[in-house]
Amino acid sequence: MAESAVPYRVLARKYRPQTFAELIGQDAMVTTLGNAIRRDRLAHAFLLTGVRGVGKTSTARLIAKALNCIGPDGQGGPTIDPCGVCDPCRAIAEGRHIDVTEMDAASHTGIDDIREIIEAVRYASVSARYKIYIIDEVHMLSKAAFNGLLKTLEEPPAHVKFLFATTEVNKIPVTVLSRCQRFDLRRIPADLLTRHFAHVVEQEGVEAEPEALALIARAAEGSARDGLSILDQAIAHGQDRVDAAQVRDMLGLSDRGAVRALFAKLLAGDAPAVLAAVGRQHELGVDPTALFRGLLETCHGVTRAKVGDHVDPALSAEEREAFADWASRLGYPVLHRMWQLLLKGHEEVQSAILPMEAAEMALLRIVHASTLPDPGELIRRLTGMEAAGVAPAATSASAPAAAAVSSAYEPSVAPPAPAPVAAAPVPPPTPVVPPKPVLPADFRALHDLLEDRGEPLLAQELHDFAGLVRYAPPELVVRPTRPIDLRKLAGALRRLTDTVWTVSAEEGDAAPTMLEQERAMQAAERAVVWDSPVVRAAREAFPDTELLGYTLDQRSAHA
């Protein structure tokens, strides 16, 4: 009977690091752990946090091996370079060591699961140096489970070590964080991922283009596991060969050369060519969102090249040359305006019912903007026309504006010189000074403005919970009696008054809140009525009299 074939293991599992030397992109953490092991300064609990696929669980298993390794001769101690051949190392790598317990907190969230750990830590390890508990996705534990773990986590037995891994460290209680030694695993840089993938395809005997591996590294967004999963898919897609065109087709990415060509057409303001290029990408199956993402990456790359930033090793030679050329010819205002327009278009395409139509409209808006001068150029033109005694005509403004911006994008083409215009001298236009925004006169007026202009919740918070420390528009300093979203308040005031406000909180002396003032006024009025002669006489005649209502003006009360 023939032996069954060995089941295929995906690359993300097959190339999981087995030593710290194979763990890429986390040199700082490895150095710290190595020093701690050599100096015998090991913490009793470690917290490993970071985005998915950067090696949190793998690092936890490596730490377990490092602490329990006994060396090939059986006489070794804890080491940052576990041998991988001794019984503890092999058992931990295969997930069968009796003293290394790995628990998934996503499926074991309750106090009963933690109670089992608490009861087990009292007993010494069976064969290993340390009894180790690896809890993955620890942020999924319930509040009761966290509370039950606190005492044991603070003072565990000497033979116990806890290793926690999580992608959402903000969900872990501070009481747990303060009892752990925390390591933040970083996203793996794209160049390291590219080299790692090149090593993997070499081991797998697969041919791969460097550009294809760079595309996969970019798509992985710093995650080795995500990148290996994409690489696994790309190998299957390309039948044991990975090239850039196949990766773009598989991921729905736009060809970077086509994106650069589209970017150039946008700068030139050529609307028909832009629409034709977008149509071709749509026919190839490129998602409009991916197209805008490529344009955003291009704009970002040109801006970084203009700043003089280091060269991204994942870029091809053609991209570097194109970015350097654009960076030498484009100004920062043009690039920043392009970025904002592309970003807004990307958001619109993501939420649009008709993504393709939304993409075309957004790109046409950018084409239209390319024919408009920036504010500085517009001021210079108006100043020059006024100095020449020529009134700027609204009907002929678009042509010189388009020529000016086109020359900014393509300086090798000289803008056409404007024809001399003979006109009678006209007086210079009177500058229009925008009216100064009127700010609320006092704190009460500020409250009324919020209440009347569609912010009743913020107005209620100011009324009930804000004691005034200082009001000097556009500055507001309060002492909250309960938490108030000051950032949201500042944004609302900026929108309502067209003025940037500084809103802050301070401790110390402050006026009573408006609610407290109103209550004090009501109490004073009630006291006036309560001590009036009529009410006093009623109280003397009827000792159990209660004041249920009154009208202060008439000094009358109903007992």
Coordinates of C-alpha atoms in Angstrom, one line a residue:
M1 CA 0.0 0.0 0.0
A2 CA 1.5 3.3 -1.1
E3 CA 2.3 5.9 1.6
S4 CA -0.1 8.9 1.7
A5 CA 1.4 12.1 0.4
V6 CA 2.6 14.6 3.0
P7 CA 0.0 17.4 3.2
Y8 CA 1.0 20.7 1.9
R9 CA 1.9 23.4 4.4
V10 CA 1.3 27.0 3.5
L11 CA 4.3 29.3 3.4
A12 CA 3.2 31.3 6.4
R13 CA 3.5 28.1 8.5
K14 CA 6.4 26.5 6.7
Y15 CA 8.7 29.6 7.1
R16 CA 7.6 30.5 10.7
P17 CA 10.8 31.6 12.5
Q18 CA 12.4 28.9 14.6
T19 CA 15.2 31.0 16.0
F20 CA 15.6 34.7 16.9
A21 CA 18.0 35.0 14.0
E22 CA 15.1 34.2 11.6
L23 CA 12.8 36.8 13.2
I24 CA 13.0 39.7 10.9
G25 CA 12.5 43.4 11.7
Q26 CA 12.5 43.1 15.5
D27 CA 16.2 43.6 16.4
A28 CA 15.5 45.9 19.3
M29 CA 13.4 43.4 21.1
V30 CA 15.8 40.5 20.4
T31 CA 18.7 42.6 21.9
T32 CA 16.7 43.4 25.0
L33 CA 15.7 39.8 25.6
G34 CA 19.3 38.6 25.0
N35 CA 20.6 41.0 27.5
A36 CA 17.9 40.0 30.0
I37 CA 18.7 36.3 29.6
R38 CA 22.5 36.8 29.9
R39 CA 22.2 38.9 33.0
D40 CA 19.5 36.7 34.6
R41 CA 17.0 39.7 34.7
L42 CA 14.0 37.9 33.3
A43 CA 10.6 39.3 33.9
H44 CA 7.8 37.0 35.1
A45 CA 5.3 38.3 32.4
F46 CA 5.8 39.5 28.9
L47 CA 3.3 41.4 26.7
L48 CA 3.9 41.3 23.0
T49 CA 1.8 43.7 20.9
G50 CA 1.7 44.8 17.3
V51 CA -0.3 44.5 14.1
R52 CA -1.2 41.1 12.7
G53 CA 1.6 38.9 11.2
V54 CA 4.7 40.6 12.7
G55 CA 5.6 37.6 14.8
K56 CA 3.9 37.9 18.3
T57 CA 3.0 34.3 18.8
S58 CA 6.2 33.1 17.1
T59 CA 8.2 35.3 19.5
A60 CA 6.3 33.9 22.5
R61 CA 7.2 30.3 21.4
L62 CA 10.8 31.4 20.8
I63 CA 11.0 32.9 24.3
A64 CA 9.6 29.6 25.7
K65 CA 12.3 27.7 23.9
A66 CA 15.0 30.1 25.0
L67 CA 14.0 29.8 28.6
N68 CA 13.8 26.0 28.6
C69 CA 16.6 25.0 26.3
I70 CA 19.1 22.6 27.8
G71 CA 21.5 22.4 24.9
P72 CA 22.5 19.4 22.8
D73 CA 24.4 17.9 25.8
G74 CA 21.6 18.5 28.2
Q75 CA 23.7 20.8 30.4
G76 CA 22.8 24.2 29.0
G77 CA 20.9 27.1 30.5
P78 CA 18.6 29.8 29.2
T79 CA 20.0 31.3 26.0
I80 CA 18.9 33.7 23.3
D81 CA 20.1 31.1 20.7
P82 CA 18.1 27.9 21.6
C83 CA 19.7 24.8 20.0
G84 CA 16.5 23.5 18.5
V85 CA 17.7 19.9 18.9
C86 CA 17.2 19.1 22.6
D87 CA 14.0 17.5 23.8
P88 CA 12.4 20.8 25.2
C89 CA 13.2 22.7 22.0
R90 CA 11.7 20.0 19.7
A91 CA 8.6 19.5 21.9
I92 CA 7.9 23.2 22.1
A93 CA 8.4 23.6 18.3
E94 CA 5.9 20.7 17.8
G95 CA 3.4 22.1 20.3
R96 CA 3.5 19.0 22.6
H97 CA 5.5 20.1 25.6
I98 CA 3.6 19.4 28.8
D99 CA 4.9 22.5 30.6
V100 CA 4.2 25.0 27.8
T101 CA 0.5 25.7 27.6
E102 CA -0.8 27.8 24.7
M103 CA -4.3 29.2 25.1
D104 CA -6.4 31.1 22.7
A105 CA -8.2 33.8 24.7
A106 CA -10.7 34.4 21.9
S107 CA -12.3 31.0 22.6
H108 CA -11.4 30.8 26.3
T109 CA -12.6 34.1 27.6
G110 CA -14.2 33.3 31.0
I111 CA -13.1 33.2 34.6
D112 CA -13.3 29.4 34.6
D113 CA -10.5 29.1 32.1
I114 CA -8.3 31.5 34.1
R115 CA -9.2 29.6 37.3
E116 CA -7.7 26.4 35.8
I117 CA -4.4 28.3 35.2
I118 CA -4.4 29.8 38.7
E119 CA -4.8 26.4 40.3
A120 CA -2.2 24.8 38.0
V121 CA 0.6 27.4 38.7
R122 CA 1.0 26.1 42.3
Y123 CA 2.5 22.9 41.0
A124 CA 6.1 22.7 39.8
S125 CA 6.9 22.0 36.2
V126 CA 7.1 18.3 35.1
S127 CA 10.3 18.4 33.1
A128 CA 11.1 21.9 32.0
R129 CA 12.9 24.7 33.7
Y130 CA 9.9 27.0 33.6
K131 CA 6.2 26.4 33.3
I132 CA 5.1 28.8 30.6
Y133 CA 1.6 30.0 29.7
I134 CA 1.2 31.6 26.3
I135 CA -2.2 33.4 26.0
D136 CA -2.9 34.6 22.5
E137 CA -5.3 37.5 21.8
V138 CA -5.3 38.2 25.5
H139 CA -7.5 41.4 25.0
M140 CA -10.4 39.0 24.4
L141 CA -10.5 37.9 28.1
S142 CA -13.5 39.0 30.1
K143 CA -13.3 41.6 32.9
A144 CA -13.8 38.9 35.5
A145 CA -11.0 36.8 33.9
F146 CA -8.6 39.7 34.0
N147 CA -9.4 40.5 37.6
G148 CA -9.0 36.8 38.6
L149 CA -5.5 36.8 37.0
L150 CA -4.2 40.0 38.7
K151 CA -2.9 38.5 41.9
T152 CA -1.2 35.5 40.3
L153 CA 0.2 37.8 37.6
E154 CA 1.7 40.1 40.2
E155 CA 3.3 37.4 42.4
P156 CA 3.6 34.2 40.4
P157 CA 5.8 31.3 41.6
A158 CA 9.4 31.5 40.5
H159 CA 8.9 28.6 38.1
V160 CA 6.1 30.3 36.1
K161 CA 6.3 32.7 33.2
F162 CA 3.4 34.4 31.4
L163 CA 3.6 35.4 27.7
F164 CA 0.7 37.5 26.4
A165 CA 0.1 38.4 22.7
T166 CA -2.4 40.9 21.4
T167 CA -3.2 43.2 18.5
E168 CA -5.3 45.6 20.5
V169 CA -3.3 46.6 23.6
N170 CA -5.7 49.5 24.3
K171 CA -8.3 47.0 25.4
I172 CA -6.1 45.5 28.1
P173 CA -6.7 46.9 31.6
V174 CA -3.9 49.1 33.0
T175 CA -3.7 46.9 36.0
V176 CA -2.5 44.1 33.7
L177 CA -0.2 46.3 31.7
S178 CA 1.6 47.5 34.8
R179 CA 2.4 43.9 35.7
C180 CA 4.0 43.0 32.4
Q181 CA 7.2 43.8 30.5
R182 CA 5.9 45.2 27.2
F183 CA 7.4 44.7 23.8
D184 CA 5.9 46.6 20.8
L185 CA 6.7 44.6 17.7
R186 CA 7.1 46.9 14.7
R187 CA 5.8 46.7 11.2
I188 CA 8.4 45.0 9.0
P189 CA 9.9 47.4 6.4
A190 CA 9.1 46.7 2.8
D191 CA 12.7 46.2 1.9
L192 CA 13.2 43.5 4.6
L193 CA 10.0 41.8 3.5
T194 CA 11.2 41.8 -0.2
R195 CA 14.5 40.2 0.8
H196 CA 12.7 37.6 3.0
F197 CA 10.4 36.7 0.1
A198 CA 13.3 36.4 -2.2
H199 CA 14.8 33.9 0.2
V200 CA 11.5 32.0 0.4
V201 CA 11.1 31.7 -3.4
E202 CA 14.7 30.5 -3.7
Q203 CA 14.0 27.8 -1.2
E204 CA 10.9 26.8 -3.0
G205 CA 12.6 26.7 -6.4
V206 CA 10.3 29.4 -7.9
E207 CA 11.4 32.2 -10.2
A208 CA 10.2 35.6 -9.2
E209 CA 10.7 39.1 -10.5
P210 CA 12.1 41.6 -8.0
E211 CA 9.3 44.0 -8.9
A212 CA 6.7 41.4 -8.2
L213 CA 8.2 40.7 -4.7
A214 CA 8.3 44.5 -4.1
L215 CA 4.6 44.7 -5.0
I216 CA 3.7 41.9 -2.6
A217 CA 5.8 43.5 0.2
R218 CA 3.9 46.7 -0.3
A219 CA 0.5 44.9 -0.2
A220 CA 1.5 43.1 3.0
E221 CA 1.7 46.5 4.9
G222 CA 4.4 45.3 7.2
S223 CA 3.0 41.9 8.0
A224 CA 5.1 38.9 7.1
R225 CA 2.2 36.5 7.4
D226 CA 0.1 38.5 5.0
G227 CA 2.9 38.8 2.6
L228 CA 3.6 35.0 2.6
S229 CA -0.1 34.3 2.1
I230 CA -0.1 36.6 -0.9
L231 CA 3.2 35.1 -2.2
D232 CA 1.6 31.6 -1.8
Q233 CA -1.3 32.7 -3.9
A234 CA 0.9 34.3 -6.5
I235 CA 3.0 31.2 -6.9
A236 CA -0.2 29.2 -7.5
H237 CA -1.6 31.9 -9.8
G238 CA 1.6 32.0 -12.0
Q239 CA 2.2 28.3 -12.1
D240 CA 5.6 28.3 -10.2
R241 CA 6.6 31.7 -11.6
V242 CA 5.9 35.1 -10.1
D243 CA 6.0 38.2 -12.2
A244 CA 4.8 41.7 -11.7
A245 CA 1.9 41.6 -14.2
Q246 CA 0.4 38.5 -12.7
V247 CA 0.6 40.0 -9.2
R248 CA -1.1 43.2 -10.3
D249 CA -3.8 41.2 -12.0
M250 CA -4.2 39.0 -8.9
L251 CA -4.4 41.9 -6.5
G252 CA -6.4 44.1 -8.7
L253 CA -3.6 46.7 -8.8
S254 CA -3.2 49.2 -11.5
D255 CA 0.0 49.1 -13.6
R256 CA 2.4 51.6 -12.0
G257 CA 3.5 52.8 -15.4
A258 CA -0.2 53.5 -16.4
V259 CA -0.6 55.3 -13.1
R260 CA 2.4 57.5 -13.8
A261 CA 1.0 58.3 -17.3
L262 CA -2.4 59.2 -15.8
F263 CA -0.7 61.4 -13.2
A264 CA 1.1 63.3 -16.0
K265 CA -2.2 63.7 -17.9
L266 CA -3.8 65.1 -14.7
L267 CA -1.0 67.7 -14.3
A268 CA -1.3 68.7 -18.0
G269 CA -5.1 69.2 -17.6
D270 CA -5.9 66.9 -20.6
A271 CA -9.5 65.8 -19.8
P272 CA -10.1 63.5 -22.8
A273 CA -6.8 61.7 -22.3
V274 CA -7.6 61.3 -18.5
L275 CA -11.0 59.7 -19.3
A276 CA -9.6 57.5 -21.9
A277 CA -6.8 56.2 -19.5
V278 CA -9.4 55.6 -16.8
G279 CA -11.6 53.7 -19.2
R280 CA -8.6 51.5 -20.2
Q281 CA -7.9 50.7 -16.6
H282 CA -11.6 49.9 -16.0
E283 CA -11.6 47.5 -18.9
L284 CA -8.6 45.7 -17.4
G285 CA -10.5 45.1 -14.2
V286 CA -8.7 47.7 -12.1
D287 CA -10.8 48.8 -9.1
P288 CA -11.3 52.6 -9.1
T289 CA -10.3 52.7 -5.4
A290 CA -7.0 50.9 -6.3
L291 CA -6.5 53.5 -9.1
F292 CA -6.8 56.4 -6.7
R293 CA -4.5 54.6 -4.2
G294 CA -1.9 54.4 -6.9
L295 CA -2.2 58.1 -7.7
L296 CA -2.0 59.0 -4.0
E297 CA 1.2 56.8 -3.7
T298 CA 2.6 58.6 -6.8
C299 CA 1.9 62.1 -5.4
H300 CA 3.4 61.0 -2.0
G301 CA 6.5 59.6 -3.7
V302 CA 7.0 62.9 -5.7
T303 CA 6.7 65.0 -2.6
R304 CA 9.2 62.8 -0.7
A305 CA 11.6 63.1 -3.6
K306 CA 11.2 66.8 -3.5
V307 CA 11.9 66.9 0.2
G308 CA 15.1 64.9 -0.5
D309 CA 14.1 61.9 1.5
H310 CA 15.9 58.6 1.3
V311 CA 15.2 56.5 -1.8
D312 CA 12.6 53.8 -1.3
P313 CA 14.3 50.5 -2.2
A314 CA 11.0 49.1 -3.3
L315 CA 10.7 51.6 -6.2
S316 CA 11.8 50.6 -9.6
A317 CA 14.4 52.6 -11.5
E318 CA 11.8 54.1 -13.8
E319 CA 9.7 55.3 -10.8
R320 CA 12.7 56.9 -9.1
E321 CA 13.6 58.8 -12.3
A322 CA 10.0 59.9 -12.9
F323 CA 9.6 61.1 -9.3
A324 CA 12.9 63.0 -9.4
D325 CA 11.9 64.7 -12.6
W326 CA 8.5 65.8 -11.3
A327 CA 10.0 66.9 -8.0
S328 CA 12.4 69.2 -9.8
R329 CA 9.5 70.8 -11.8
L330 CA 6.6 70.9 -9.4
G331 CA 6.1 73.2 -6.4
Y332 CA 4.8 72.3 -3.0
P333 CA 1.5 74.1 -3.4
V334 CA 0.7 72.1 -6.5
L335 CA 1.6 68.8 -4.8
H336 CA -0.3 69.6 -1.7
R337 CA -3.4 70.6 -3.6
M338 CA -3.1 67.5 -5.8
W339 CA -2.9 65.3 -2.6
Q340 CA -6.0 66.9 -1.1
L341 CA -8.0 66.5 -4.2
L342 CA -7.0 62.9 -4.7
L343 CA -7.7 62.1 -1.0
K344 CA -11.2 63.6 -1.3
G345 CA -11.8 61.7 -4.5
H346 CA -10.6 58.4 -2.9
E347 CA -13.2 58.9 -0.1
E348 CA -15.9 59.7 -2.5
V349 CA -15.2 56.6 -4.6
Q350 CA -15.2 54.3 -1.6
S351 CA -18.7 55.4 -0.5
A352 CA -20.2 56.0 -4.0
I353 CA -23.1 54.0 -5.4
L354 CA -21.4 54.3 -8.8
P355 CA -17.7 54.0 -8.1
M356 CA -16.5 54.4 -11.8
E357 CA -18.6 57.5 -12.4
A358 CA -17.5 59.0 -9.1
A359 CA -13.8 58.3 -10.1
E360 CA -14.3 60.1 -13.4
M361 CA -15.9 63.1 -11.8
A362 CA -13.2 63.3 -9.1
L363 CA -10.5 63.2 -11.7
L364 CA -12.2 65.9 -13.9
R365 CA -12.3 68.1 -10.8
I366 CA -8.6 67.7 -10.6
V367 CA -8.3 68.6 -14.3
H368 CA -10.3 71.7 -13.7
A369 CA -8.2 72.6 -10.8
S370 CA -5.0 72.3 -12.9
T371 CA -6.2 75.2 -15.1
L372 CA -6.5 77.5 -12.1
P373 CA -3.6 79.5 -10.7
D374 CA -2.6 79.1 -7.1
P375 CA -3.3 82.1 -4.8
G376 CA 0.2 83.5 -5.0
E377 CA 0.2 83.5 -8.8
L378 CA -3.2 85.1 -8.8
I379 CA -2.1 87.9 -6.5
R380 CA 1.0 88.5 -8.6
R381 CA -1.1 88.7 -11.8
L382 CA -3.6 91.1 -10.3
T383 CA -0.8 93.2 -8.9
G384 CA 0.9 93.4 -12.2
M385 CA -2.3 94.3 -14.1
E386 CA -3.1 97.0 -11.6
A387 CA 0.4 98.5 -11.9
A388 CA -0.1 98.6 -15.7
G389 CA -3.4 100.3 -15.3
V390 CA -5.4 97.4 -16.8
A391 CA -8.5 96.1 -15.1
P392 CA -8.6 92.3 -14.9
A393 CA -11.4 90.9 -17.1
A394 CA -13.4 88.0 -15.9
T395 CA -14.1 86.7 -19.4
S396 CA -10.4 86.3 -20.3
A397 CA -9.0 85.1 -17.1
S398 CA -9.1 81.4 -17.7
A399 CA -6.7 81.4 -20.6
P400 CA -3.6 83.0 -18.9
A401 CA -4.4 81.1 -15.8
A402 CA -4.3 77.8 -17.6
A403 CA -1.1 78.9 -19.4
A404 CA 0.5 79.8 -16.1
V405 CA -0.3 76.5 -14.4
S406 CA 0.7 74.5 -17.5
S407 CA 4.1 76.2 -17.4
A408 CA 4.4 75.3 -13.8
Y409 CA 4.0 71.6 -14.7
E410 CA 6.0 71.8 -17.9
P411 CA 8.6 74.5 -17.5
S412 CA 10.3 73.5 -20.8
V413 CA 7.3 75.0 -22.7
A414 CA 7.3 78.8 -22.3
P415 CA 3.9 80.3 -21.6
P416 CA 2.6 82.5 -24.4
A417 CA 3.2 86.2 -23.8
P418 CA -0.1 88.1 -23.2
A419 CA -0.9 90.5 -26.0
P420 CA -0.7 94.1 -25.1
V421 CA -4.1 95.6 -24.2
A422 CA -4.8 99.2 -24.7
A423 CA -7.4 100.5 -22.2
A424 CA -8.2 103.7 -20.5
P425 CA -6.7 104.0 -17.0
V426 CA -9.1 103.0 -14.4
P427 CA -8.8 103.6 -10.7
P428 CA -7.5 100.7 -8.7
P429 CA -10.2 98.6 -7.1
T430 CA -11.0 99.2 -3.5
P431 CA -9.8 96.2 -1.5
V432 CA -12.6 94.3 0.1
V433 CA -11.9 93.7 3.7
P434 CA -13.8 90.7 5.0
P435 CA -15.9 91.5 8.1
K436 CA -14.4 90.5 11.4
P437 CA -16.4 87.6 12.9
V438 CA -18.6 88.7 15.8
L439 CA -17.9 86.4 18.8
P440 CA -20.3 85.8 21.7
A441 CA -20.0 88.6 24.3
D442 CA -19.9 86.3 27.3
F443 CA -20.1 82.7 28.4
R444 CA -23.9 82.7 28.5
A445 CA -24.1 84.1 25.0
L446 CA -21.7 81.3 23.9
H447 CA -24.0 78.7 25.4
D448 CA -27.0 80.3 23.7
L449 CA -25.1 80.2 20.3
L450 CA -24.5 76.5 20.6
E451 CA -28.1 75.8 21.6
D452 CA -29.6 77.9 18.8
R453 CA -27.3 76.7 16.1
G454 CA -27.7 72.9 16.3
E455 CA -25.4 71.8 19.1
P456 CA -27.9 71.2 22.0
L457 CA -25.8 68.4 23.6
L458 CA -22.7 70.6 23.8
A459 CA -24.8 73.5 25.1
Q460 CA -26.2 71.2 27.8
E461 CA -22.7 70.0 28.8
L462 CA -21.5 73.6 29.2
H463 CA -24.6 74.5 31.1
D464 CA -24.5 71.6 33.6
F465 CA -20.8 70.7 34.0
A466 CA -18.5 73.6 33.0
G467 CA -17.4 76.1 35.6
L468 CA -15.9 79.2 33.9
V469 CA -12.3 80.0 34.7
R470 CA -11.6 82.4 31.9
Y471 CA -13.5 83.7 28.8
A472 CA -11.5 85.8 26.4
P473 CA -12.7 85.1 22.9
P474 CA -11.4 83.1 21.1
E475 CA -10.1 81.5 24.3
L476 CA -12.2 79.5 26.7
V477 CA -10.9 77.9 29.9
V478 CA -13.3 75.9 32.1
R479 CA -13.1 73.6 35.1
P480 CA -15.3 70.5 34.2
T481 CA -17.2 68.8 37.0
R482 CA -17.7 65.9 34.6
P483 CA -15.8 64.9 31.4
I484 CA -16.5 67.2 28.4
D485 CA -15.3 66.6 24.9
L486 CA -13.3 69.8 24.6
R487 CA -12.0 69.0 21.1
K488 CA -15.5 68.6 19.8
L489 CA -16.5 71.8 21.5
A490 CA -13.6 73.7 19.8
G491 CA -14.5 72.3 16.4
A492 CA -18.1 73.3 16.8
L493 CA -17.1 76.8 17.9
R494 CA -14.8 77.1 14.9
R495 CA -17.6 76.1 12.5
L496 CA -20.2 78.4 14.0
T497 CA -18.0 81.5 14.4
D498 CA -15.5 81.0 11.6
T499 CA -12.7 81.5 14.2
V500 CA -10.1 79.1 15.6
W501 CA -10.9 78.7 19.3
T502 CA -8.6 77.5 22.1
V503 CA -10.6 75.5 24.6
S504 CA -8.9 74.0 27.6
A505 CA -9.5 72.7 31.1
E506 CA -7.8 73.9 34.3
E507 CA -8.1 73.0 37.9
G508 CA -8.5 75.7 40.6
D509 CA -10.9 78.6 41.2
A510 CA -13.8 78.8 38.8
A511 CA -17.2 80.3 38.7
P512 CA -20.1 77.9 39.6
T513 CA -21.7 76.2 36.6
M514 CA -24.8 77.8 35.1
L515 CA -26.8 75.0 36.5
E516 CA -25.4 75.6 40.0
Q517 CA -26.1 79.4 39.6
E518 CA -29.7 78.8 38.6
R519 CA -30.2 76.4 41.5
A520 CA -28.7 79.0 43.9
M521 CA -31.0 81.7 42.5
Q522 CA -34.0 79.4 43.0
A523 CA -33.0 78.6 46.5
A524 CA -32.7 82.4 47.3
E525 CA -36.1 83.1 45.8
R526 CA -37.6 80.3 47.8
A527 CA -36.1 81.7 51.0
V528 CA -37.5 85.1 50.3
V529 CA -41.0 83.6 49.9
W530 CA -40.6 81.3 52.9
D531 CA -39.7 84.2 55.2
S532 CA -42.5 86.5 54.0
P533 CA -45.0 87.6 56.7
V534 CA -48.0 85.7 55.1
V535 CA -46.1 82.5 54.8
R536 CA -44.5 82.9 58.3
A537 CA -48.0 83.3 59.8
A538 CA -49.3 80.2 58.0
R539 CA -46.3 78.3 59.3
E540 CA -47.0 79.3 62.8
A541 CA -50.7 78.4 62.5
F542 CA -49.9 75.1 60.7
P543 CA -46.5 73.7 61.7
D544 CA -46.6 71.0 59.0
T545 CA -46.9 73.6 56.2
E546 CA -44.9 72.9 53.0
L547 CA -44.2 75.3 50.2
L548 CA -45.3 73.7 47.0
G549 CA -45.4 76.7 44.7
Y550 CA -45.1 80.5 44.7
T551 CA -45.0 83.6 42.5
L552 CA -42.2 85.8 43.6
D553 CA -43.6 89.1 42.2
Q554 CA -46.7 88.9 44.2
R555 CA -45.0 87.4 47.3
S556 CA -47.8 84.8 47.5
A557 CA -47.5 81.1 48.3
H558 CA -49.7 78.1 48.2
A559 CA -49.3 75.9 51.3

